[in-house]
Backbone as a printed PyTorch tensor [residue, N CA C, xyz], in Angstrom:
tensor([[[-13.1270, -56.0100,   9.4600],
         [-13.1430, -54.7670,   9.5320],
         [-14.5910, -54.5310,  10.0210]],

        [[-15.7260, -55.3800,   9.7400],
         [-17.2970, -55.2130,   9.8790],
         [-16.9910, -55.5130,  11.5490]],

        [[-16.5780, -56.2440,  12.1610],
         [-16.7390, -56.4420,  13.4460],
         [-16.4530, -54.6440,  14.2660]],

        [[-15.4520, -54.3720,  13.7730],
         [-15.1750, -52.6760,  13.9350],
         [-16.4790, -51.9040,  13.6980]],

        [[-17.2130, -52.0720,  12.6410],
         [-17.8340, -51.0060,  12.4580],
         [-19.2010, -51.7590,  13.0880]],

        [[-19.6610, -52.7110,  13.7190],
         [-20.6380, -52.8110,  14.2750],
         [-20.4610, -52.9060,  16.0320]],

        [[-18.8570, -52.5020,  16.4240],
         [-18.6740, -52.3820,  17.6230],
         [-19.1530, -50.9140,  18.0020]],

        [[-18.8940, -50.1660,  16.9020],
         [-18.7850, -48.8290,  17.0540],
         [-20.2400, -48.0280,  16.8780]],

        [[-20.9190, -48.1660,  17.3510],
         [-21.9450, -48.0120,  16.5160],
         [-22.8190, -46.7900,  16.0120]],

        [[-23.2630, -46.4320,  14.7640],
         [-23.1750, -45.3040,  14.1490],
         [-24.4420, -44.0250,  14.6800]],

        [[-25.3770, -44.7610,  15.9580],
         [-26.5370, -44.5460,  16.1530],
         [-26.1550, -43.2670,  17.2330]],

        [[-25.8690, -41.6890,  17.3420],
         [-25.6590, -41.0120,  17.9110],
         [-26.5740, -40.0850,  18.9150]],

        [[-28.0730, -41.0780,  18.7290],
         [-28.6360, -40.3050,  19.6100],
         [-29.8690, -39.3260,  18.8300]],

        [[-29.2660, -39.0860,  17.9280],
         [-30.0580, -37.6040,  17.2020],
         [-30.9360, -38.2990,  15.6900]],

        [[-32.0470, -38.0550,  15.5040],
         [-32.9230, -38.7160,  14.3870],
         [-33.7950, -37.4020,  14.2600]],

        [[-34.2290, -37.6540,  12.9390],
         [-34.8980, -36.6260,  12.2340],
         [-36.4030, -37.2260,  12.5490]],

        [[-37.5290, -36.4070,  12.6450],
         [-39.1410, -37.1770,  12.2920],
         [-38.7690, -37.5100,  11.1090]],

        [[-40.1030, -38.2300,  11.1500],
         [-40.6770, -38.2680,   9.5020],
         [-41.1110, -37.3350,   9.1060]],

        [[-40.8110, -37.0180,   7.2670],
         [-41.2400, -35.6880,   6.9820],
         [-41.0450, -34.6220,   7.5130]],

        [[-39.9400, -34.2340,   8.4580],
         [-39.7320, -33.1670,   8.3960],
         [-39.1070, -31.9230,   7.4830]],

        [[-38.3190, -32.7980,   6.8230],
         [-38.0100, -31.2920,   5.8430],
         [-38.8710, -31.2160,   4.4750]],

        [[-39.7990, -32.1690,   4.2550],
         [-40.8030, -31.7970,   3.2040],
         [-41.4940, -30.3380,   3.4380]],

        [[-42.1540, -30.0120,   3.9660],
         [-42.0310, -28.9300,   4.4370],
         [-42.0190, -27.7910,   5.5560]],

        [[-40.4860, -28.0600,   5.4930],
         [-39.7630, -27.0280,   6.2470],
         [-39.8540, -25.7100,   5.7800]],

        [[-39.9970, -25.4520,   4.7030],
         [-39.8120, -24.1700,   3.9740],
         [-40.5570, -23.1380,   4.1010]],

        [[-42.1050, -23.6720,   4.0280],
         [-42.7170, -23.2260,   4.2430],
         [-43.5060, -23.1480,   5.7940]],

        [[-43.2650, -23.6270,   6.5460],
         [-43.2110, -23.4550,   7.9950],
         [-42.2320, -22.4580,   8.1250]],

        [[-40.7110, -22.5580,   8.0900],
         [-40.4040, -21.2720,   8.1270],
         [-40.4780, -19.7470,   7.9000]],

        [[-41.3310, -20.0820,   6.7080],
         [-41.6550, -18.6190,   5.7510],
         [-42.8890, -18.3150,   6.7630]],

        [[-44.0910, -19.1020,   7.3520],
         [-44.6010, -18.6280,   8.3150],
         [-44.3010, -18.1880,   9.6520]],

        [[-42.8890, -18.3190,  10.1480],
         [-42.8830, -17.7720,  11.0970],
         [-42.1800, -16.8080,  11.1340]],

        [[-41.4440, -16.5310,  10.2140],
         [-41.1260, -14.8990,  10.0600],
         [-41.4390, -14.0630,   9.7200]],

        [[-41.3150, -12.8930,  10.4070],
         [-42.4240, -11.7320,   9.6730],
         [-42.0110, -11.1180,   8.8580]],

        [[-43.1590, -10.5330,   8.0380],
         [-42.9230,  -9.5780,   6.8240],
         [-42.0340,  -8.6120,   6.7240]],

        [[-41.3280,  -8.2680,   5.5200],
         [-40.3590,  -7.2820,   5.3160],
         [-40.5710,  -6.5200,   4.9980]],

        [[-40.5390,  -4.9360,   4.9760],
         [-40.7800,  -4.2340,   3.9660],
         [-40.1600,  -3.9310,   2.4420]],

        [[-39.1100,  -4.8340,   2.3890],
         [-38.6250,  -4.8090,   0.9030],
         [-39.2010,  -5.9460,   0.4100]],

        [[-40.1940,  -6.9250,   0.8350],
         [-40.5420,  -8.1870,   0.1510],
         [-41.8810,  -6.8770,  -0.0690]],

        [[-42.7740,  -6.4310,   0.6120],
         [-43.9940,  -5.8030,  -0.0460],
         [-43.4850,  -5.0800,  -1.3160]],

        [[-42.4070,  -4.4070,  -1.0910],
         [-41.8850,  -3.3310,  -2.4020],
         [-41.6100,  -4.7020,  -3.4540]],

        [[-41.1350,  -5.4430,  -3.3250],
         [-40.9850,  -6.1640,  -4.5870],
         [-42.4390,  -6.6510,  -5.1720]],

        [[-43.4170,  -6.8830,  -4.2850],
         [-44.4310,  -7.1190,  -5.0230],
         [-45.4020,  -5.8680,  -5.4600]],

        [[-44.4970,  -4.7370,  -5.4930],
         [-45.6700,  -3.7470,  -6.0790],
         [-45.9110,  -3.1730,  -4.7570]],

        [[-46.8210,  -3.6080,  -3.9430],
         [-47.3720,  -2.8480,  -2.6950],
         [-46.8350,  -1.5280,  -2.2560]],

        [[-45.3570,  -1.1730,  -1.9160],
         [-44.8270,  -0.0360,  -1.2650],
         [-43.9340,   0.3350,  -2.5980]],

        [[-44.0190,   1.7800,  -2.7900],
         [-43.2160,   2.8650,  -3.7320],
         [-41.7520,   2.6560,  -3.4590]],

        [[-40.7930,   2.8640,  -4.1820],
         [-38.9760,   2.4760,  -3.8490],
         [-39.4270,   4.0990,  -3.8450]],

        [[-38.3450,   4.2210,  -2.4420],
         [-37.9520,   5.6980,  -1.7760],
         [-36.6190,   6.1210,  -2.5590]],

        [[-36.8080,   7.3310,  -3.1400],
         [-36.1630,   7.9180,  -3.7260],
         [-34.7640,   8.0020,  -3.5070]],

        [[-33.2250,   7.8870,  -3.7490],
         [-32.3120,   8.1320,  -3.2500],
         [-31.4500,  10.0790,  -3.2270]],

        [[-31.4650,  10.1500,  -2.4600],
         [-31.2450,  11.6900,  -1.3070],
         [-30.1680,  11.9150,  -2.4400]],

        [[-30.0370,  13.3230,  -2.3670],
         [-28.7420,  13.9690,  -2.8300],
         [-27.3980,  13.5720,  -2.4410]],

        [[-27.5030,  13.0290,  -1.5320],
         [-25.9790,  12.9670,  -1.0330],
         [-25.5790,  11.6420,  -1.2440]],

        [[-26.5570,  10.4270,  -1.2320],
         [-26.4590,   9.3370,  -1.7210],
         [-26.0180,   9.0850,  -3.1430]],

        [[-26.7230,  10.1780,  -3.9110],
         [-26.0810,  10.3000,  -5.2960],
         [-25.0640,  11.2020,  -5.6770]],

        [[-24.2870,  12.0200,  -4.5120],
         [-22.8470,  12.4450,  -4.6020],
         [-22.0100,  11.5800,  -4.2830]],

        [[-22.2680,  11.1300,  -3.0410],
         [-21.0470,  10.6440,  -2.2620],
         [-19.9520,   9.8930,  -2.8860]],

        [[-20.4780,   8.7340,  -3.6670],
         [-19.2990,   8.0530,  -4.5930],
         [-18.0960,   9.2080,  -5.3360]],

        [[-18.8270,  10.5840,  -5.7430],
         [-17.9810,  11.0710,  -6.6770],
         [-16.7970,  11.9840,  -5.6390]],

        [[-17.5820,  12.2490,  -4.5190],
         [-16.9510,  13.1260,  -3.2030],
         [-15.9060,  12.3530,  -2.4150]],

        [[-15.8700,  10.9880,  -2.4140],
         [-15.1370,   9.8560,  -2.3060],
         [-13.9570,   9.8290,  -2.8940]],

        [[-14.3310,   9.7030,  -4.5350],
         [-13.3300,   9.1460,  -5.4620],
         [-12.4610,  10.7790,  -5.2090]],

        [[-12.6700,  12.0710,  -5.5580],
         [-12.2700,  13.4980,  -5.6010],
         [-11.2880,  13.1080,  -4.2480]],

        [[-11.8690,  12.6860,  -3.1920],
         [-10.7950,  13.2740,  -1.7320],
         [ -9.7140,  12.0770,  -1.7160]],

        [[ -9.9260,  10.9010,  -2.3590],
         [ -9.1440,   9.9560,  -2.7430],
         [ -7.6630,  10.5860,  -3.6870]],

        [[ -8.3910,  10.9790,  -4.9190],
         [ -7.5150,  11.9850,  -5.5090],
         [ -6.6070,  12.9710,  -4.6990]],

        [[ -7.2480,  13.9990,  -4.0650],
         [ -6.6630,  14.5290,  -3.6210],
         [ -5.6790,  14.3230,  -2.2880]],

        [[ -6.2470,  13.1250,  -1.4240],
         [ -5.0770,  12.7800,  -0.7930],
         [ -4.1510,  12.1710,  -1.4850]],

        [[ -4.3230,  11.3740,  -2.6820],
         [ -2.8850,  10.9200,  -3.6210],
         [ -1.6450,  12.0250,  -3.6560]],

        [[ -2.3490,  13.0910,  -4.1610],
         [ -1.6170,  14.6350,  -5.0090],
         [ -1.0010,  15.0850,  -3.5040]],

        [[ -1.6260,  15.1250,  -2.5330],
         [ -0.9570,  15.4200,  -1.1050],
         [ -0.2840,  14.9370,  -1.2530]],

        [[  0.1360,  13.5940,  -1.0880],
         [  1.2760,  12.8700,  -0.4860],
         [  2.3840,  12.7570,  -1.4210]],

        [[  2.2540,  13.2250,  -2.6170],
         [  3.0220,  13.0470,  -4.0210],
         [  4.2500,  14.5980,  -3.8520]],

        [[  2.8510,  15.6230,  -3.1170],
         [  3.7560,  16.4450,  -3.0540],
         [  4.6410,  16.2600,  -1.9540]],

        [[  3.8150,  15.9980,  -0.6440],
         [  4.9190,  15.9290,   0.5580],
         [  6.3520,  14.8860,  -0.2330]],

        [[  6.3920,  13.8200,  -0.7350],
         [  7.0290,  13.4600,  -1.3420],
         [  8.3510,  14.2560,  -1.8170]],

        [[  7.4250,  15.0410,  -2.4740],
         [  8.8490,  15.7560,  -3.8690],
         [  9.3240,  17.0420,  -2.6970]],

        [[  8.6640,  17.3040,  -1.2700],
         [  9.3950,  18.3670,  -0.5520],
         [ 10.3860,  17.6760,   0.1970]],

        [[  9.9080,  16.5850,   0.4800],
         [ 11.1160,  15.7530,   1.0400],
         [ 12.4540,  15.0950,   0.1260]],

        [[ 12.1470,  15.5460,  -1.0900],
         [ 13.3190,  15.2450,  -1.6550],
         [ 13.9410,  16.0140,  -1.9910]],

        [[ 15.4020,  16.1370,  -1.8720],
         [ 16.1660,  17.1220,  -2.1220],
         [ 16.4090,  17.6150,  -3.4830]],

        [[ 16.0270,  18.8010,  -3.8890],
         [ 16.0270,  19.3000,  -5.0700],
         [ 17.4380,  19.5920,  -5.5630]],

        [[ 18.2590,  19.7250,  -4.5210],
         [ 19.8340,  20.4390,  -5.1840],
         [ 20.6890,  19.1090,  -5.2240]],

        [[ 20.7290,  18.3540,  -4.6190],
         [ 21.5150,  17.0090,  -4.2480],
         [ 22.3720,  17.0550,  -3.3080]],

        [[ 23.8190,  16.2830,  -3.3830],
         [ 24.8100,  16.7780,  -2.6570],
         [ 25.9290,  17.1480,  -3.5040]],

        [[ 26.0190,  17.3110,  -4.5540],
         [ 26.6440,  17.7450,  -5.4700],
         [ 28.1160,  18.7550,  -4.9530]],

        [[ 29.0780,  19.0120,  -5.0640],
         [ 29.9960,  20.0010,  -4.7120],
         [ 29.5660,  21.4420,  -5.3580]],

        [[ 29.3660,  21.5020,  -6.3430],
         [ 28.7150,  22.6490,  -6.7840],
         [ 27.5110,  23.4320,  -5.9260]],

        [[ 26.7020,  21.9060,  -5.2660],
         [ 25.6130,  22.9420,  -4.4480],
         [ 25.6840,  23.0170,  -2.7580]],

        [[ 27.1370,  23.0130,  -2.2620],
         [ 27.3150,  23.2330,  -1.2500],
         [ 28.7580,  23.6310,  -1.1550]],

        [[ 28.8110,  24.5220,  -0.4620],
         [ 29.7080,  25.4160,   0.0460],
         [ 30.7210,  24.5380,   1.0280]],

        [[ 29.9120,  24.2310,   2.2240],
         [ 30.9240,  22.8860,   3.1520],
         [ 31.2460,  22.1680,   2.5250]],

        [[ 30.9570,  21.2120,   1.5180],
         [ 31.6830,  19.6540,   0.6940],
         [ 33.0060,  20.8130,   0.0970]],

        [[ 32.6870,  21.6290,  -0.8180],
         [ 33.5920,  22.2370,  -1.6790],
         [ 35.2350,  22.9630,  -0.8000]],

        [[ 34.7780,  23.5020,   0.5760],
         [ 35.9750,  23.7200,   1.4870],
         [ 36.2110,  22.7540,   1.7360]],

        [[ 35.4860,  21.4710,   2.3790],
         [ 36.5070,  20.4970,   2.9980],
         [ 37.1550,  19.5710,   2.0080]],

        [[ 36.9150,  19.5310,   0.2600],
         [ 37.6870,  18.9700,  -0.5990],
         [ 38.6910,  19.7660,  -0.9160]],

        [[ 38.7850,  21.1600,  -0.8750],
         [ 39.6090,  22.2330,  -0.7420],
         [ 40.7300,  21.7550,   0.3050]],

        [[ 40.3260,  21.6060,   1.4730],
         [ 41.1720,  21.3960,   2.9290],
         [ 42.1700,  20.1180,   2.0080]],

        [[ 43.5570,  20.1150,   2.1350],
         [ 44.2770,  18.7600,   2.1670],
         [ 44.5320,  17.8560,   3.2270]],

        [[ 44.6500,  18.8400,   4.3360],
         [ 44.7890,  18.0540,   5.5960],
         [ 43.9610,  16.9920,   5.6930]],

        [[ 42.4830,  17.6580,   5.4940],
         [ 41.0450,  17.1490,   5.5560],
         [ 40.8760,  15.9470,   4.9410]],

        [[ 41.4290,  15.9740,   3.3330],
         [ 41.3600,  14.8740,   2.2100],
         [ 42.1380,  14.1460,   2.8280]],

        [[ 43.2960,  14.2910,   3.0850],
         [ 44.3070,  13.5460,   2.9910],
         [ 44.3540,  12.1380,   3.9320]],

        [[ 43.5970,  12.9760,   5.1300],
         [ 43.3030,  11.9880,   6.5230],
         [ 41.7460,  11.4290,   6.6310]],

        [[ 40.9990,  12.0470,   5.2270],
         [ 39.7920,  11.3970,   4.9190],
         [ 40.4280,  10.2740,   3.8960]],

        [[ 40.8520,  10.6160,   2.9510],
         [ 40.9860,   9.2610,   2.0580],
         [ 41.7010,   7.8970,   2.9150]],

        [[ 43.1530,   8.3620,   3.7010],
         [ 43.6500,   7.2810,   4.2930],
         [ 42.5620,   6.9190,   5.4900]],

        [[ 41.7130,   7.0620,   6.0830],
         [ 40.3640,   6.3080,   7.2080],
         [ 39.8960,   5.4140,   6.4060]],

        [[ 39.5570,   6.1200,   4.8630],
         [ 38.6960,   4.9690,   4.4120],
         [ 39.4610,   4.1720,   2.7860]],

        [[ 40.4750,   4.4220,   3.3600],
         [ 41.4730,   3.5480,   2.5810],
         [ 41.6930,   4.0040,   0.6350]],

        [[ 41.6220,   5.0330,   0.7610],
         [ 41.2650,   5.5700,  -0.4130],
         [ 42.1920,   6.0010,  -0.9460]],

        [[ 43.4490,   6.0850,  -0.4230],
         [ 44.0000,   7.0970,  -0.5970],
         [ 45.4320,   6.4340,  -1.5450]],

        [[ 45.3100,   5.3450,  -1.7250],
         [ 46.1460,   4.6300,  -2.8770],
         [ 45.8780,   5.2690,  -3.9780]],

        [[ 47.0650,   5.5760,  -5.0000],
         [ 47.0850,   6.9080,  -6.0740],
         [ 46.2520,   5.7370,  -7.2840]],

        [[ 46.0360,   4.5320,  -7.1990],
         [ 45.5690,   3.8870,  -8.4620],
         [ 43.8390,   3.7710,  -7.8120]],

        [[ 43.8240,   4.0390,  -6.6970],
         [ 42.2760,   3.8790,  -6.8590],
         [ 41.7300,   5.3810,  -6.6960]],

        [[ 42.2220,   6.2630,  -6.3420],
         [ 42.1000,   7.5200,  -6.9020],
         [ 41.9590,   7.8940,  -8.1890]],

        [[ 42.4630,   7.7420,  -8.9890],
         [ 42.8100,   7.9320, -10.4960],
         [ 41.4980,   7.2480, -11.1670]],

        [[ 41.2050,   5.9260, -10.4360],
         [ 39.8220,   4.9850, -10.8210],
         [ 39.0510,   5.9570, -10.3780]],

        [[ 38.7810,   6.2950,  -9.4550],
         [ 37.6940,   7.1440,  -9.0580],
         [ 37.5660,   8.8140, -10.0860]],

        [[ 38.6980,   8.9020,  -9.9940],
         [ 38.5330,  10.1510, -11.1720],
         [ 38.1150,  10.0920, -12.3000]],

        [[ 38.4150,   9.0190, -13.0300],
         [ 38.4290,   8.3820, -14.1470],
         [ 36.7360,   8.1600, -14.5510]],

        [[ 36.5160,   7.0730, -13.6800],
         [ 34.6340,   6.8370, -13.2500],
         [ 33.6150,   8.4310, -12.9910]],

        [[ 33.9840,   9.3220, -12.3150],
         [ 33.6820,  10.6090, -12.4510],
         [ 33.5760,  11.0110, -13.8040]],

        [[ 34.3550,  11.0240, -14.7480],
         [ 34.6310,  11.6250, -15.9800],
         [ 35.3290,  12.5940, -16.2190]],

        [[ 36.6420,  12.6920, -15.1650],
         [ 37.6850,  13.4650, -15.3540],
         [ 38.8810,  13.4030, -16.3010]],

        [[ 39.1380,  13.7930, -17.2610],
         [ 40.2540,  13.6090, -17.8570],
         [ 41.1600,  15.1710, -17.9230]],

        [[ 42.2980,  14.5740, -18.0980],
         [ 43.1890,  16.1690, -17.7520],
         [ 43.0610,  17.1740, -18.7840]],

        [[ 42.2290,  17.0930, -19.7770],
         [ 42.0570,  17.6300, -20.6480],
         [ 40.6490,  18.8550, -20.6300]],

        [[ 39.9960,  17.9890, -19.4080],
         [ 39.0930,  18.4710, -18.8080],
         [ 38.8100,  19.7990, -17.7510]],

        [[ 40.3840,  19.6590, -16.8490],
         [ 40.7560,  20.2240, -16.0050],
         [ 41.0460,  21.6880, -16.5260]],

        [[ 40.5970,  22.5140, -15.6600],
         [ 40.6330,  23.8070, -16.0230],
         [ 41.0550,  24.4600, -14.8850]],

        [[ 42.2440,  25.3480, -14.6320],
         [ 42.4900,  25.8010, -13.3440],
         [ 41.8740,  27.2950, -13.4990]],

        [[ 41.1880,  27.4020, -12.1710],
         [ 40.5920,  28.8480, -11.8110],
         [ 41.9090,  29.8250, -11.6770]],

        [[ 42.8830,  29.1560, -11.0800],
         [ 44.1400,  30.0120, -10.1430],
         [ 45.2580,  30.7220, -10.7010]]])
């Protein structure tokens, strides 16, 4: 295994001069231009006060966010049907159920024409003979 390491030299041609990193930070600092915030940190320049908009901006953004959420919920509420699809709320559904020919064809096409399934559906919906009142 040592033969392989000897054959593959680890010298890639890049070397660092002696003592290069000893004063690297000082040389880099000397080359960079001085920034205003460095002078402010040392007390040479006064801190610029925040403007009115900079003070109020977070509250304006938060109010806009809450208004957006409120509007989104309002739109969802408008999209939701408040009446539902109950027979009592739709004259078209009431007329369709009252039409014996339509109901017979519909129930037969859905495979619900069997008496047992029809009675089960009525029972699951809460229908009992005692609850039936005829208006005729």
